[in-house]
CSV table of C-alpha atoms in Angstrom, one decimal:
chain,number,residue,atom,x,y,z
A,1,MET,CA,19.2,-50.8,-15.6
A,2,TYR,CA,22.0,-48.7,-14.0
A,3,GLY,CA,22.8,-49.7,-10.5
A,4,SER,CA,22.2,-53.4,-10.9
A,5,ARG,CA,25.7,-54.6,-10.5
A,6,GLY,CA,25.3,-58.3,-9.7
A,7,VAL,CA,26.1,-58.0,-6.0
A,8,GLY,CA,24.5,-61.2,-5.0
A,9,ALA,CA,27.2,-63.2,-3.4
A,10,PHE,CA,25.5,-65.9,-1.5
A,11,ALA,CA,23.2,-67.4,-4.2
A,12,GLY,CA,24.1,-71.0,-4.4
A,13,ARG,CA,26.1,-70.9,-1.1
A,14,ARG,CA,23.3,-71.0,1.4
A,15,MET,CA,24.4,-73.9,3.5
A,16,SER,CA,28.1,-73.1,3.3
A,17,ALA,CA,28.2,-70.3,5.9
A,18,VAL,CA,26.5,-72.3,8.6
A,19,VAL,CA,28.5,-75.4,8.0
A,20,LEU,CA,31.8,-73.5,7.6
A,21,GLY,CA,31.3,-71.4,10.7
A,22,ALA,CA,30.6,-74.5,12.8
A,23,ALA,CA,33.5,-76.4,11.2
A,24,LEU,CA,36.0,-73.6,12.0
A,25,LEU,CA,35.1,-73.7,15.6
A,26,ILE,CA,35.0,-77.4,15.9
A,27,THR,CA,38.3,-78.0,14.2
A,28,GLY,CA,40.1,-75.0,15.6
A,29,CYS,CA,41.3,-73.9,12.1
A,30,SER,CA,40.8,-70.3,13.1
A,31,SER,CA,42.2,-70.5,16.6
A,32,SER,CA,45.1,-68.2,17.5
A,33,ASP,CA,48.5,-69.8,18.0
A,34,GLY,CA,49.6,-67.5,20.7
A,35,GLY,CA,48.2,-64.2,19.6
A,36,ASP,CA,50.2,-63.4,16.5
A,37,GLY,CA,47.2,-64.3,14.3
A,38,SER,CA,49.2,-66.7,12.1
A,39,ASP,CA,46.5,-69.3,12.1
A,40,GLU,CA,46.5,-71.8,9.2
A,41,GLY,CA,43.9,-73.5,7.1
A,42,ALA,CA,44.1,-77.3,7.2
A,43,ASP,CA,45.4,-77.7,3.6
A,44,ALA,CA,46.1,-74.4,2.0
A,45,LYS,CA,48.1,-73.0,4.9
A,46,ILE,CA,46.4,-69.6,4.8
A,47,THR,CA,47.6,-67.1,7.4
A,48,GLN,CA,46.2,-63.8,8.6
A,49,GLN,CA,47.4,-60.5,7.3
A,50,PRO,CA,49.4,-58.3,9.8
A,51,LYS,CA,46.8,-56.7,12.1
A,52,GLU,CA,48.3,-53.2,11.8
A,53,LYS,CA,47.7,-53.3,8.0
A,54,ALA,CA,44.4,-55.2,7.8
A,55,PRO,CA,42.6,-55.9,11.0
A,56,PHE,CA,39.9,-58.0,9.2
A,57,TRP,CA,39.7,-61.8,9.4
A,58,VAL,CA,41.0,-64.0,6.7
A,59,ASN,CA,38.9,-67.1,6.5
A,60,PRO,CA,41.5,-70.0,6.3
A,61,ASP,CA,38.9,-72.3,4.8
A,62,GLY,CA,37.1,-70.0,2.4
A,63,THR,CA,36.3,-70.8,-1.2
A,64,ALA,CA,39.5,-69.5,-2.6
A,65,ALA,CA,41.5,-71.3,0.1
A,66,GLN,CA,39.8,-74.6,-0.9
A,67,GLU,CA,40.6,-73.9,-4.5
A,68,VAL,CA,44.3,-73.4,-3.6
A,69,ALA,CA,44.3,-76.7,-1.7
A,70,ALA,CA,42.7,-78.5,-4.6
A,71,LEU,CA,45.1,-77.0,-7.2
A,72,GLU,CA,48.1,-77.9,-5.1
A,73,LYS,CA,46.8,-81.5,-4.6
A,74,SER,CA,46.5,-81.9,-8.4
A,75,GLY,CA,50.0,-80.6,-8.9
A,76,LYS,CA,49.0,-77.2,-10.4
A,77,LYS,CA,51.4,-75.2,-8.3
A,78,GLN,CA,51.5,-72.1,-10.5
A,79,GLU,CA,47.7,-71.8,-10.6
A,80,ALA,CA,47.5,-72.4,-6.9
A,81,GLU,CA,49.9,-69.5,-6.2
A,82,GLN,CA,47.8,-67.2,-8.4
A,83,ILE,CA,44.6,-68.0,-6.5
A,84,ARG,CA,46.5,-67.6,-3.2
A,85,LYS,CA,46.5,-63.9,-4.1
A,86,ILE,CA,42.8,-64.0,-3.3
A,87,ALA,CA,42.8,-66.6,-0.6
A,88,GLU,CA,45.2,-64.8,1.7
A,89,GLN,CA,43.2,-61.5,1.8
A,90,PRO,CA,40.3,-60.8,4.1
A,91,VAL,CA,37.1,-60.9,2.1
A,92,ALA,CA,33.5,-60.3,3.3
A,93,GLU,CA,31.2,-63.0,4.4
A,94,TRP,CA,27.8,-62.5,2.9
A,95,VAL,CA,25.2,-63.6,5.4
A,96,GLY,CA,22.6,-65.8,3.8
A,97,PRO,CA,18.9,-66.1,4.6
A,98,ASP,CA,19.0,-69.3,6.7
A,99,ASP,CA,20.1,-69.5,10.4
A,100,PRO,CA,21.6,-66.0,10.5
A,101,GLN,CA,22.5,-66.3,14.2
A,102,GLU,CA,24.5,-69.4,13.6
A,103,GLN,CA,26.3,-67.9,10.6
A,104,THR,CA,27.3,-64.6,12.3
A,105,ARG,CA,28.2,-66.4,15.5
A,106,GLY,CA,30.5,-68.8,13.6
A,107,PHE,CA,32.2,-66.0,11.6
A,108,THR,CA,32.6,-63.6,14.6
A,109,GLU,CA,33.8,-66.2,17.0
A,110,ALA,CA,36.4,-67.5,14.5
A,111,ALA,CA,37.5,-63.9,13.8
A,112,ASP,CA,37.7,-63.2,17.5
A,113,LYS,CA,39.9,-66.2,18.2
A,114,ALA,CA,42.2,-65.0,15.5
A,115,GLY,CA,42.3,-61.5,17.1
A,116,ARG,CA,40.6,-60.0,14.1
A,117,THR,CA,37.3,-58.2,13.0
A,118,ALA,CA,34.7,-60.1,11.0
A,119,LEU,CA,33.7,-58.3,7.8
A,120,LEU,CA,30.0,-59.1,7.0
A,121,VAL,CA,27.6,-58.1,4.3
A,122,LEU,CA,23.8,-58.1,4.9
A,123,TYR,CA,21.9,-58.6,1.7
A,124,ASN,CA,18.4,-59.8,2.4
A,125,VAL,CA,16.1,-56.8,2.1
A,126,PRO,CA,12.7,-57.7,0.6
A,127,HIS,CA,12.3,-57.2,-3.2
A,128,ARG,CA,16.1,-57.4,-3.6
A,129,ASP,CA,17.7,-56.6,-6.9
A,130,CYS,CA,14.4,-55.9,-8.7
A,131,GLY,CA,14.0,-59.5,-9.9
A,132,GLN,CA,17.3,-59.6,-11.7
A,133,TYR,CA,20.3,-61.9,-11.3
A,134,SER,CA,20.4,-61.6,-7.5
A,135,GLN,CA,16.7,-61.4,-6.9
A,136,GLY,CA,15.3,-62.6,-3.6
A,137,GLY,CA,15.5,-61.4,0.0
A,138,ALA,CA,13.2,-61.7,3.0
A,139,ALA,CA,9.5,-62.4,2.3
A,140,ASP,CA,8.4,-59.2,4.0
A,141,GLY,CA,9.4,-56.6,6.5
A,142,ASN,CA,8.6,-58.7,9.6
A,143,ALA,CA,10.6,-61.6,8.2
A,144,TYR,CA,13.6,-59.2,7.6
A,145,ARG,CA,13.3,-57.8,11.2
A,146,GLU,CA,13.4,-61.4,12.6
A,147,TRP,CA,16.3,-62.2,10.4
A,148,LEU,CA,18.2,-59.1,11.6
A,149,ASP,CA,17.5,-60.0,15.2
A,150,GLY,CA,19.3,-63.3,14.5
A,151,VAL,CA,22.2,-61.5,12.9
A,152,ALA,CA,22.6,-59.2,15.8
A,153,ALA,CA,22.3,-62.0,18.4
A,154,GLY,CA,25.1,-63.9,16.5
A,155,ILE,CA,27.4,-61.0,16.5
A,156,GLY,CA,26.9,-60.1,20.1
A,157,ASP,CA,29.8,-58.1,21.6
A,158,ARG,CA,32.4,-59.4,19.2
A,159,SER,CA,34.1,-57.1,16.7
A,160,ALA,CA,32.3,-56.8,13.3
A,161,THR,CA,32.2,-54.4,10.4
A,162,VAL,CA,28.9,-54.6,8.5
A,163,ILE,CA,28.2,-53.4,4.9
A,164,LEU,CA,24.4,-52.9,4.9
A,165,GLU,CA,22.2,-53.9,2.0
A,166,PRO,CA,24.1,-53.3,-1.3
A,167,ASP,CA,21.8,-51.6,-3.9
A,168,ALA,CA,18.9,-51.1,-1.5
A,169,LEU,CA,19.0,-47.3,-1.7
A,170,LEU,CA,20.2,-47.1,-5.2
A,171,HIS,CA,17.3,-49.0,-6.5
A,172,LEU,CA,14.9,-46.6,-4.7
A,173,VAL,CA,16.5,-43.7,-6.5
A,174,ASP,CA,16.8,-45.2,-9.9
A,175,GLY,CA,13.1,-46.3,-9.9
A,176,CYS,CA,13.9,-50.0,-10.1
A,177,THR,CA,12.1,-50.8,-6.8
A,178,PRO,CA,8.3,-50.1,-7.0
A,179,GLN,CA,7.1,-47.0,-5.1
A,180,GLN,CA,4.9,-49.0,-2.8
A,181,PHE,CA,7.9,-50.6,-1.2
A,182,HIS,CA,9.9,-47.4,-0.6
A,183,GLU,CA,8.7,-46.4,2.9
A,184,GLU,CA,9.1,-49.9,4.2
A,185,ARG,CA,12.6,-50.1,2.9
A,186,TYR,CA,13.6,-46.9,4.5
A,187,ASP,CA,12.1,-48.1,7.8
A,188,LEU,CA,14.0,-51.4,7.5
A,189,LEU,CA,17.3,-49.8,6.8
A,190,LYS,CA,17.0,-47.3,9.6
A,191,GLY,CA,15.9,-50.0,12.0
A,192,ALA,CA,18.9,-52.1,10.9
A,193,VAL,CA,21.3,-49.3,11.6
A,194,THR,CA,19.8,-48.8,15.0
A,195,LYS,CA,19.9,-52.5,15.9
A,196,LEU,CA,23.4,-53.0,14.7
A,197,LYS,CA,24.8,-49.8,16.3
A,198,SER,CA,23.3,-51.0,19.7
A,199,LEU,CA,25.9,-53.7,19.6
A,200,LYS,CA,29.1,-53.0,21.5
A,201,ASN,CA,31.8,-53.5,18.8
A,202,THR,CA,29.9,-53.3,15.5
A,203,LYS,CA,30.6,-50.7,12.7
A,204,VAL,CA,27.9,-50.1,10.1
A,205,TYR,CA,28.3,-48.7,6.5
A,206,LEU,CA,25.3,-48.1,4.3
A,207,ASP,CA,25.8,-48.9,0.7
A,208,ALA,CA,25.8,-45.6,-1.4
A,209,GLY,CA,26.4,-46.6,-5.0
A,210,ASN,CA,29.6,-45.9,-7.0
A,211,ALA,CA,31.5,-43.3,-9.1
A,212,GLY,CA,29.5,-44.3,-12.2
A,213,TRP,CA,26.4,-43.1,-10.5
A,214,GLN,CA,27.7,-39.5,-10.6
A,215,GLN,CA,24.6,-38.2,-8.8
A,216,PRO,CA,25.4,-37.6,-5.1
A,217,ASP,CA,22.6,-35.0,-5.1
A,218,GLN,CA,20.1,-37.9,-5.6
A,219,ILE,CA,21.5,-40.3,-3.1
A,220,PHE,CA,22.4,-38.1,-0.1
A,221,GLU,CA,18.8,-37.5,1.1
A,222,PRO,CA,17.9,-41.3,0.9
A,223,LEU,CA,21.0,-41.9,3.0
A,224,ASN,CA,19.7,-39.4,5.6
A,225,ARG,CA,16.3,-41.2,5.6
A,226,ALA,CA,18.0,-44.5,6.0
A,227,GLY,CA,19.9,-43.5,9.1
A,228,ILE,CA,23.3,-42.4,7.9
A,229,ALA,CA,23.6,-40.0,10.9
A,230,GLN,CA,23.7,-43.0,13.3
A,231,ALA,CA,25.8,-45.2,11.1
A,232,ASP,CA,29.6,-45.1,11.0
A,233,GLY,CA,29.5,-44.1,7.3
A,234,PHE,CA,28.8,-45.5,3.9
A,235,ALA,CA,30.3,-47.9,1.3
A,236,VAL,CA,31.1,-47.1,-2.3
A,237,ASN,CA,31.9,-49.3,-5.3
A,238,VAL,CA,30.5,-52.5,-3.9
A,239,SER,CA,30.9,-55.2,-6.5
A,240,ASN,CA,31.9,-52.7,-9.0
A,241,PHE,CA,35.1,-51.7,-10.9
A,242,TYR,CA,35.5,-48.0,-10.6
A,243,SER,CA,39.0,-46.9,-9.7
A,244,THR,CA,40.0,-46.1,-6.2
A,245,GLU,CA,40.8,-42.5,-7.2
A,246,ASP,CA,37.4,-42.0,-8.7
A,247,SER,CA,35.7,-43.7,-5.8
A,248,ILE,CA,37.5,-41.4,-3.3
A,249,ALA,CA,36.3,-38.3,-5.3
A,250,TYR,CA,32.7,-39.6,-5.4
A,251,GLY,CA,32.8,-40.5,-1.7
A,252,LYS,CA,34.1,-37.1,-0.7
A,253,GLN,CA,31.4,-35.4,-2.7
A,254,LEU,CA,28.8,-37.5,-0.9
A,255,SER,CA,30.4,-37.1,2.5
A,256,ALA,CA,30.2,-33.3,2.3
A,257,LYS,CA,26.4,-33.7,1.9
A,258,VAL,CA,25.9,-36.1,4.9
A,259,GLY,CA,27.7,-34.4,7.7
A,260,GLY,CA,31.3,-35.4,6.8
A,261,LYS,CA,30.7,-39.1,7.3
A,262,HIS,CA,33.6,-41.4,6.5
A,263,PHE,CA,33.4,-44.2,4.0
A,264,VAL,CA,34.9,-47.5,2.8
A,265,ILE,CA,35.7,-48.5,-0.8
A,266,ASP,CA,35.4,-52.0,-2.3
A,267,THR,CA,38.7,-52.5,-4.1
A,268,SER,CA,38.3,-56.2,-4.8
A,269,ARG,CA,38.3,-56.0,-8.6
A,270,ASN,CA,39.0,-52.4,-9.5
A,271,GLY,CA,42.7,-52.7,-10.4
A,272,LYS,CA,42.1,-51.9,-14.1
A,273,GLY,CA,39.0,-49.7,-13.7
A,274,PRO,CA,35.6,-50.2,-15.3
A,275,TYR,CA,35.0,-52.2,-18.5
A,276,THR,CA,33.9,-49.9,-21.4
A,277,GLY,CA,33.0,-52.5,-24.0
A,278,GLY,CA,29.8,-54.5,-24.8
A,279,ASN,CA,26.3,-53.8,-23.6
A,280,PRO,CA,26.4,-50.7,-21.4
A,281,ASP,CA,23.6,-52.1,-19.2
A,282,GLU,CA,25.8,-55.1,-18.3
A,283,ARG,CA,29.3,-53.8,-18.1
A,284,TRP,CA,29.3,-54.5,-14.4
A,285,CYS,CA,28.5,-58.2,-14.9
A,286,ASN,CA,31.6,-60.4,-15.2
A,287,PRO,CA,33.5,-58.0,-17.4
A,288,PRO,CA,36.7,-59.4,-19.0
A,289,GLY,CA,40.2,-58.1,-18.6
A,290,ARG,CA,39.8,-56.9,-15.0
A,291,SER,CA,42.2,-57.4,-12.1
A,292,LEU,CA,42.3,-57.4,-8.3
A,293,GLY,CA,42.6,-53.9,-6.7
A,294,GLU,CA,44.4,-52.6,-3.6
A,295,THR,CA,44.5,-55.3,-0.9
A,296,PRO,CA,42.3,-54.6,2.1
A,297,THR,CA,43.8,-52.2,4.6
A,298,THR,CA,42.9,-49.4,7.0
A,299,LYS,CA,45.9,-47.4,5.7
A,300,THR,CA,44.3,-45.4,2.9
A,301,ALA,CA,45.0,-42.4,0.7
A,302,ASP,CA,42.5,-40.1,2.4
A,303,PRO,CA,41.5,-39.4,6.0
A,304,LEU,CA,37.8,-39.8,5.1
A,305,VAL,CA,38.4,-43.3,3.8
A,306,ASP,CA,38.2,-45.7,6.7
A,307,ALA,CA,39.3,-48.7,4.7
A,308,TYR,CA,39.8,-50.4,1.4
A,309,LEU,CA,37.8,-53.6,1.6
A,310,TRP,CA,37.2,-56.7,-0.6
A,311,VAL,CA,33.4,-56.7,-0.2
A,312,LYS,CA,32.7,-58.6,-3.4
A,313,ARG,CA,34.4,-62.0,-3.2
A,314,PRO,CA,36.9,-62.1,-6.1
A,315,GLY,CA,36.3,-65.2,-8.2
A,316,GLU,CA,32.6,-65.4,-7.5
A,317,SER,CA,30.2,-64.7,-10.5
A,318,ASP,CA,28.2,-61.6,-10.8
A,319,GLY,CA,25.4,-63.6,-12.6
A,320,GLU,CA,24.7,-65.7,-15.7
A,321,CYS,CA,26.2,-63.3,-18.2
A,322,LYS,CA,29.3,-63.6,-20.4
A,323,GLY,CA,29.4,-67.4,-19.7
A,324,GLY,CA,29.3,-67.1,-15.9
A,325,PRO,CA,27.5,-69.4,-13.5
A,326,LYS,CA,24.8,-68.1,-11.1
A,327,ALA,CA,25.4,-65.1,-9.0
A,328,GLY,CA,27.7,-65.9,-6.1
A,329,GLN,CA,29.0,-69.2,-7.4
A,330,TRP,CA,32.8,-69.7,-7.7
A,331,TRP,CA,34.1,-69.3,-11.2
A,332,ALA,CA,37.6,-70.7,-11.3
A,333,ASP,CA,38.5,-69.5,-14.7
A,334,TYR,CA,37.5,-65.9,-14.0
A,335,ALA,CA,39.2,-66.0,-10.6
A,336,LEU,CA,42.5,-67.1,-12.3
A,337,LYS,CA,42.2,-64.3,-14.9
A,338,LEU,CA,41.7,-61.7,-12.2
A,339,ALA,CA,44.7,-62.9,-10.3
A,340,LYS,CA,47.0,-63.3,-13.3
A,341,ALA,CA,46.1,-59.7,-14.4
A,342,THR,CA,47.2,-58.4,-11.1
A,343,GLY,CA,50.8,-57.2,-10.7
């Protein structure tokens, strides 16, 4: 069904965020070395991007960084340098269902010590992904609200940019989510925007589909009902492959219908645009021949575009299609192909 683009990025990674966040703080891997942000991972020697170009935090011990270290250790220097294209860019941390306060505290504290902003994705809405590759989410509305309270408590006053619930609105519009859950979902999304915007230094972008949707007339009213007026803006192309040019055009159409709100674009894997072969219903899922897109930056081609972001984590599977592992699991071969196809 259109709109199901395999955005689950923490399936199979549930314990890693908590453990990693704690480890970063204990070992000091993300501590600043005098304010220039050139902190290094223990093995892969991953550094932060220049703050004026990309103010978002690079996790020096993320999955791609670990892959770089492992490849270097095994003597595969050329492959390590390819994966470094991913490891040295700020990618989003997808907050899992367990211990949200500890996860977000770990990420935002590590980012703060590096003088950067944590980029987070919240993807835990009840009845998530309509029972497909990334199915799951909180058990019910009250469980989601409790989880969100933990997320907010962990962020506190530290700087964070949050992408809120990929696919949640799109699946209301396309009929994938049963009607009886619609009112609750709008209430949860609006409540999430309110809660997160009450924090001192948190920006919030509601997911709003992609250029392949081609129906801004169908998504703008749901955005209004979900609290776009209070949010900083919306996100487009999350976990998808549409070109930056097409994504800007789609975003500007939508912005005009929601009060001129700004937006961000996921450019993580859109370097060669969308895949046009195979089953049309699964072109979004681990498509071959793709490449990395523009690297994360706040210096964009349009004043309405606040940033190009890597929301989807390049190298992690969209789901069990085309030979891929479960959604969110690292797929070394696919990661290497993405990197090699990138100029």
